[in-house]
């Protein structure tokens, strides 16, 4: 059973106050880069894996998707998503993606944002997603960048000039990593970029695009705290096709 940290009250309270949860998609600096990877959404049957509050699920319906199935492990996240959604074509379901089985050839797009780094058996997940898609369907997802993940312990230290430096620790050693984020001991799973891409190739996906998101100078001007993201990639954005 996967760790369900989003149902921890302290974690949930902190997480709910992040700009991307208060303001939705416009509060996520990488959103425009994700949009650029998404196919035309009209008439698509979509699954949103790790849907959280359902920001993307609702936006996809606004773009004309036929239906969206949002899946999340956390009752907290699913309850909030249900509270702020009034759309019969969006279904939210509580389930563990680690063991989830979706129906075969049931979707035209699989989408996921910042969830798969919580999944231990990524290869099983990718095979399962492949089976759930019709031929030609796309699989677009974002994860915490493996370099960011490997730099998590310690996250940074100051060099002699007082400049923040992020060491990358044991990048080649894959598997469980624990980090402190709102609460102690949040479990994530580190995989190299190669392992991540090869999982897709082995399952039969064609990789269309790989983006190591970095904020634009304009974004940094508007929000100087984002400058830190130029030091190391924080997110990996991938689009692929069955
Ligand atoms: C960083 S949040 C992202 C939420 C949403 N995709 C967004 O971008 O706003 C990660 C989500 O993944 C969910 N999650 C983590 N592990 C999961 C699992 N094993 N099965 C299903 N959902 C999981 C969490 O409950 C949380 O809602």
Short mmCIF file of C-alpha atoms and ligand atoms in Angstrom, two decimals:
data_model
loop_
_atom_site.label_atom_id
_atom_site.label_comp_id
_atom_site.label_asym_id
_atom_site.label_seq_id
_atom_site.Cartn_x
_atom_site.Cartn_y
_atom_site.Cartn_z
CA UNK A 1 0.00 0.00 0.00
CA UNK A 2 1.39 3.40 -1.01
CA UNK A 3 1.96 6.06 1.64
CA UNK A 4 -1.10 8.34 1.73
CA UNK A 5 0.58 11.54 2.92
CA UNK A 6 -2.10 13.84 1.46
CA UNK A 7 -4.54 12.51 4.07
CA UNK A 8 -2.18 13.57 6.89
CA UNK A 9 -3.93 16.69 8.35
CA UNK A 10 -0.70 18.73 8.77
CA UNK A 11 0.49 17.86 5.27
CA UNK A 12 -2.92 18.58 3.73
CA UNK A 13 -3.21 21.91 5.49
CA UNK A 14 0.24 23.04 4.23
CA UNK A 15 -0.25 21.65 0.73
CA UNK A 16 -3.67 23.32 0.33
CA UNK A 17 -2.03 26.72 0.79
CA UNK A 18 0.43 26.35 -2.11
CA UNK A 19 -0.24 28.89 -4.90
CA UNK A 20 -0.97 26.05 -7.36
CA UNK A 21 -3.78 24.82 -5.11
CA UNK A 22 -5.15 28.24 -4.17
CA UNK A 23 -5.03 29.65 -7.72
CA UNK A 24 -5.24 26.40 -9.70
CA UNK A 25 -3.41 25.91 -12.99
CA UNK A 26 -2.40 29.57 -13.29
CA UNK A 27 -0.52 29.17 -9.98
CA UNK A 28 1.73 26.46 -11.48
CA UNK A 29 4.73 28.01 -13.30
CA UNK A 30 5.06 24.97 -15.59
CA UNK A 31 1.43 25.04 -16.73
CA UNK A 32 2.06 26.76 -20.09
CA UNK A 33 4.79 24.22 -20.84
CA UNK A 34 2.37 21.37 -20.05
CA UNK A 35 -0.29 22.93 -22.27
CA UNK A 36 2.16 22.95 -25.15
CA UNK A 37 2.51 19.16 -24.81
CA UNK A 38 -1.18 18.38 -24.71
CA UNK A 39 -3.02 17.30 -27.86
CA UNK A 40 -6.37 18.71 -28.97
CA UNK A 41 -8.77 17.73 -26.18
CA UNK A 42 -12.17 18.01 -27.88
CA UNK A 43 -14.10 14.72 -27.80
CA UNK A 44 -11.38 12.94 -25.83
CA UNK A 45 -11.99 10.45 -23.01
CA UNK A 46 -9.33 11.32 -20.47
CA UNK A 47 -7.93 9.76 -17.32
CA UNK A 48 -6.19 12.13 -14.85
CA UNK A 49 -3.94 10.03 -12.58
CA UNK A 50 -3.32 11.68 -9.21
CA UNK A 51 -5.94 14.33 -10.01
CA UNK A 52 -5.68 16.12 -6.65
CA UNK A 53 -8.23 18.94 -6.44
CA UNK A 54 -9.18 18.27 -10.09
CA UNK A 55 -7.86 21.53 -11.56
CA UNK A 56 -6.70 19.85 -14.78
CA UNK A 57 -9.76 17.58 -14.98
CA UNK A 58 -12.09 20.61 -15.00
CA UNK A 59 -9.92 22.54 -17.47
CA UNK A 60 -9.88 19.57 -19.85
CA UNK A 61 -13.68 19.44 -19.85
CA UNK A 62 -13.74 23.19 -20.60
CA UNK A 63 -11.60 22.38 -23.66
CA UNK A 64 -14.28 19.98 -24.90
CA UNK A 65 -13.20 16.61 -23.52
CA UNK A 66 -16.07 14.09 -23.55
CA UNK A 67 -15.30 12.76 -20.08
CA UNK A 68 -12.59 12.82 -17.44
CA UNK A 69 -11.92 10.15 -14.85
CA UNK A 70 -9.89 11.59 -11.96
CA UNK A 71 -8.13 9.07 -9.73
CA UNK A 72 -6.42 9.85 -6.44
CA UNK A 73 -5.32 7.91 -3.37
CA UNK A 74 -6.31 10.67 -0.96
CA UNK A 75 -9.86 11.00 0.36
CA UNK A 76 -9.01 14.61 1.25
CA UNK A 77 -8.03 15.46 -2.31
CA UNK A 78 -11.00 13.64 -3.87
CA UNK A 79 -13.48 15.26 -1.42
CA UNK A 80 -12.17 18.74 -2.26
CA UNK A 81 -12.26 17.94 -5.99
CA UNK A 82 -15.90 16.83 -5.68
CA UNK A 83 -16.81 19.94 -3.66
CA UNK A 84 -15.49 22.34 -6.31
CA UNK A 85 -16.70 20.46 -9.40
CA UNK A 86 -20.20 20.54 -10.84
CA UNK A 87 -19.89 18.52 -14.01
CA UNK A 88 -21.49 15.10 -14.52
CA UNK A 89 -18.89 14.20 -17.16
CA UNK A 90 -16.13 14.25 -14.54
CA UNK A 91 -15.93 11.21 -12.24
CA UNK A 92 -13.59 11.22 -9.27
CA UNK A 93 -12.52 7.94 -7.74
CA UNK A 94 -10.33 7.07 -4.77
CA UNK A 95 -7.80 4.42 -5.80
CA UNK A 96 -4.12 3.53 -5.46
CA UNK A 97 -2.35 3.96 -8.80
CA UNK A 98 0.27 1.49 -7.58
CA UNK A 99 -2.23 -1.35 -8.03
CA UNK A 100 -4.88 0.33 -10.23
CA UNK A 101 -6.22 -1.56 -13.26
CA UNK A 102 -8.00 0.61 -15.83
CA UNK A 103 -10.29 -0.90 -18.48
CA UNK A 104 -8.62 -1.79 -21.78
CA UNK A 105 -8.66 0.70 -24.69
CA UNK A 106 -10.98 3.01 -22.74
CA UNK A 107 -9.16 6.37 -23.02
CA UNK A 108 -7.89 8.78 -25.70
CA UNK A 109 -5.49 10.57 -23.33
CA UNK A 110 -3.80 9.69 -20.05
CA UNK A 111 -2.57 12.68 -18.05
CA UNK A 112 -0.79 12.99 -14.75
CA UNK A 113 0.86 15.89 -12.91
CA UNK A 114 3.46 15.49 -10.16
CA UNK A 115 2.25 12.09 -8.98
CA UNK A 116 4.38 9.30 -10.44
CA UNK A 117 7.37 10.04 -8.18
CA UNK A 118 5.17 8.59 -5.42
CA UNK A 119 4.86 5.30 -7.35
CA UNK A 120 7.29 2.47 -6.68
CA UNK A 121 6.54 0.16 -9.64
CA UNK A 122 6.61 2.64 -12.52
CA UNK A 123 7.07 -0.05 -15.20
CA UNK A 124 3.85 -1.83 -14.14
CA UNK A 125 2.01 1.50 -14.19
CA UNK A 126 3.24 2.37 -17.68
CA UNK A 127 2.20 -1.04 -19.09
CA UNK A 128 -1.22 -0.62 -17.47
CA UNK A 129 -1.65 2.89 -18.93
CA UNK A 130 -0.60 1.58 -22.37
CA UNK A 131 -3.32 -1.10 -22.27
CA UNK A 132 -5.92 1.46 -21.18
CA UNK A 133 -5.32 3.70 -24.22
CA UNK A 134 -6.58 3.31 -27.78
CA UNK A 135 -3.88 3.18 -30.51
CA UNK A 136 -2.59 6.70 -31.28
CA UNK A 137 -3.66 8.02 -27.86
CA UNK A 138 -1.22 10.20 -25.93
CA UNK A 139 0.25 9.85 -22.46
CA UNK A 140 1.41 13.20 -21.03
CA UNK A 141 2.82 13.49 -17.53
CA UNK A 142 5.04 15.51 -15.23
CA UNK A 143 7.18 14.26 -12.35
CA UNK A 144 9.61 15.77 -9.91
CA UNK A 145 12.85 15.83 -11.92
CA UNK A 146 15.15 12.94 -10.89
CA UNK A 147 18.01 15.42 -10.36
CA UNK A 148 15.84 17.43 -7.97
CA UNK A 149 14.82 14.22 -6.21
CA UNK A 150 18.44 13.08 -5.88
CA UNK A 151 19.38 16.47 -4.43
CA UNK A 152 16.78 16.16 -1.71
CA UNK A 153 19.18 15.14 1.12
CA UNK A 154 20.36 17.70 1.96
CA UNK A 155 18.38 19.99 -0.29
CA UNK A 156 21.02 22.71 -0.32
CA UNK A 157 23.93 24.22 1.53
CA UNK A 158 25.67 27.57 1.29
CA UNK A 159 29.05 27.75 -0.41
CA UNK A 160 31.77 30.16 0.79
CA UNK A 161 30.10 33.03 -1.11
CA UNK A 162 26.80 32.35 0.66
CA UNK A 163 25.34 30.98 -2.55
CA UNK A 164 22.88 28.10 -2.34
CA UNK A 165 24.27 24.88 -3.82
CA UNK A 166 22.33 21.67 -4.46
CA UNK A 167 24.44 18.53 -4.36
CA UNK A 168 23.11 15.54 -6.29
CA UNK A 169 23.35 12.49 -4.07
CA UNK A 170 23.65 8.91 -5.34
CA UNK A 171 21.82 9.68 -8.56
CA UNK A 172 22.41 6.13 -9.84
CA UNK A 173 20.89 4.51 -6.75
CA UNK A 174 17.20 4.16 -7.49
CA UNK A 175 14.41 3.44 -5.06
CA UNK A 176 12.82 4.92 -1.98
CA UNK A 177 13.87 8.39 -0.81
CA UNK A 178 12.43 10.12 2.23
CA UNK A 179 12.13 13.84 2.47
CA UNK A 180 10.64 16.40 4.84
CA UNK A 181 7.95 18.53 3.18
CA UNK A 182 5.25 19.94 5.50
CA UNK A 183 5.78 16.78 7.62
CA UNK A 184 8.71 14.44 8.21
CA UNK A 185 9.26 11.26 6.20
CA UNK A 186 7.41 11.83 2.92
CA UNK A 187 8.15 8.76 0.77
CA UNK A 188 9.05 9.22 -2.89
CA UNK A 189 10.72 6.94 -5.42
CA UNK A 190 13.81 8.01 -7.33
CA UNK A 191 14.40 6.75 -10.87
CA UNK A 192 16.95 8.06 -13.32
CA UNK A 193 15.81 9.89 -16.45
CA UNK A 194 17.00 6.85 -18.46
CA UNK A 195 14.87 4.42 -16.43
CA UNK A 196 11.86 6.70 -16.79
CA UNK A 197 12.17 6.98 -20.57
CA UNK A 198 13.04 3.30 -21.05
CA UNK A 199 9.90 2.28 -19.12
CA UNK A 200 7.86 4.10 -21.76
CA UNK A 201 9.81 2.60 -24.66
CA UNK A 202 9.53 -0.94 -23.22
CA UNK A 203 5.78 -0.58 -22.84
CA UNK A 204 5.48 0.40 -26.53
CA UNK A 205 5.15 4.19 -26.29
CA UNK A 206 6.84 6.54 -28.75
CA UNK A 207 8.40 9.46 -26.89
CA UNK A 208 7.33 12.74 -28.45
CA UNK A 209 8.83 15.35 -26.15
CA UNK A 210 10.95 15.61 -23.01
CA UNK A 211 11.04 19.00 -21.27
CA UNK A 212 13.19 19.91 -18.26
CA UNK A 213 11.11 22.82 -17.10
CA UNK A 214 12.81 26.08 -16.22
CA UNK A 215 11.00 29.38 -15.66
CA UNK A 216 11.28 32.14 -18.25
CA UNK A 217 13.00 35.44 -17.42
CA UNK A 218 9.58 37.08 -17.41
CA UNK A 219 8.29 34.58 -14.86
CA UNK A 220 11.36 35.26 -12.71
CA UNK A 221 10.80 39.02 -13.00
CA UNK A 222 7.23 38.54 -11.74
CA UNK A 223 8.25 36.05 -9.04
CA UNK A 224 11.97 36.34 -8.10
CA UNK A 225 11.75 33.20 -5.91
CA UNK A 226 11.59 31.18 -9.15
CA UNK A 227 15.20 32.06 -9.99
CA UNK A 228 16.25 29.08 -7.88
CA UNK A 229 14.76 26.82 -10.57
CA UNK A 230 17.57 27.86 -12.94
CA UNK A 231 20.08 26.10 -10.67
CA UNK A 232 18.70 22.60 -11.22
CA UNK A 233 15.67 21.18 -13.03
CA UNK A 234 12.75 20.69 -10.69
CA UNK A 235 10.27 19.09 -13.06
CA UNK A 236 10.39 16.69 -15.97
CA UNK A 237 7.55 16.93 -18.52
CA UNK A 238 7.06 14.05 -20.96
CA UNK A 239 4.66 13.45 -23.80
CA UNK A 240 4.41 10.09 -25.52
CA UNK A 241 2.08 8.24 -27.83
CA UNK A 242 0.70 4.73 -27.94
C1 LIG B 1 1.55 16.92 -5.97
S1 LIG B 1 -0.11 16.31 -5.94
C2 LIG B 1 -0.64 16.73 -7.58
C3 LIG B 1 -2.13 16.85 -7.71
C4 LIG B 1 -2.61 17.30 -9.09
N1 LIG B 1 -2.18 16.40 -10.13
C5 LIG B 1 -2.12 18.69 -9.36
O1 LIG B 1 -1.23 18.86 -10.22
O2 LIG B 1 -2.62 19.62 -8.74
C6 LIG B 1 0.12 14.55 -6.01
C7 LIG B 1 -1.17 13.77 -5.95
O3 LIG B 1 -0.88 12.40 -6.15
C8 LIG B 1 -1.70 11.63 -5.29
N2 LIG B 1 -1.09 10.32 -5.08
C9 LIG B 1 0.10 10.04 -4.48
N3 LIG B 1 0.31 8.71 -4.47
C10 LIG B 1 -0.75 8.15 -5.11
C11 LIG B 1 -1.11 6.82 -5.41
N4 LIG B 1 -0.34 5.79 -5.06
N5 LIG B 1 -2.28 6.58 -6.05
C12 LIG B 1 -3.09 7.63 -6.41
N6 LIG B 1 -2.79 8.92 -6.14
C13 LIG B 1 -1.64 9.18 -5.50
C14 LIG B 1 -1.75 12.47 -4.01
O4 LIG B 1 -2.80 12.10 -3.16
C15 LIG B 1 -1.88 13.89 -4.60
O5 LIG B 1 -3.20 14.26 -4.77
#
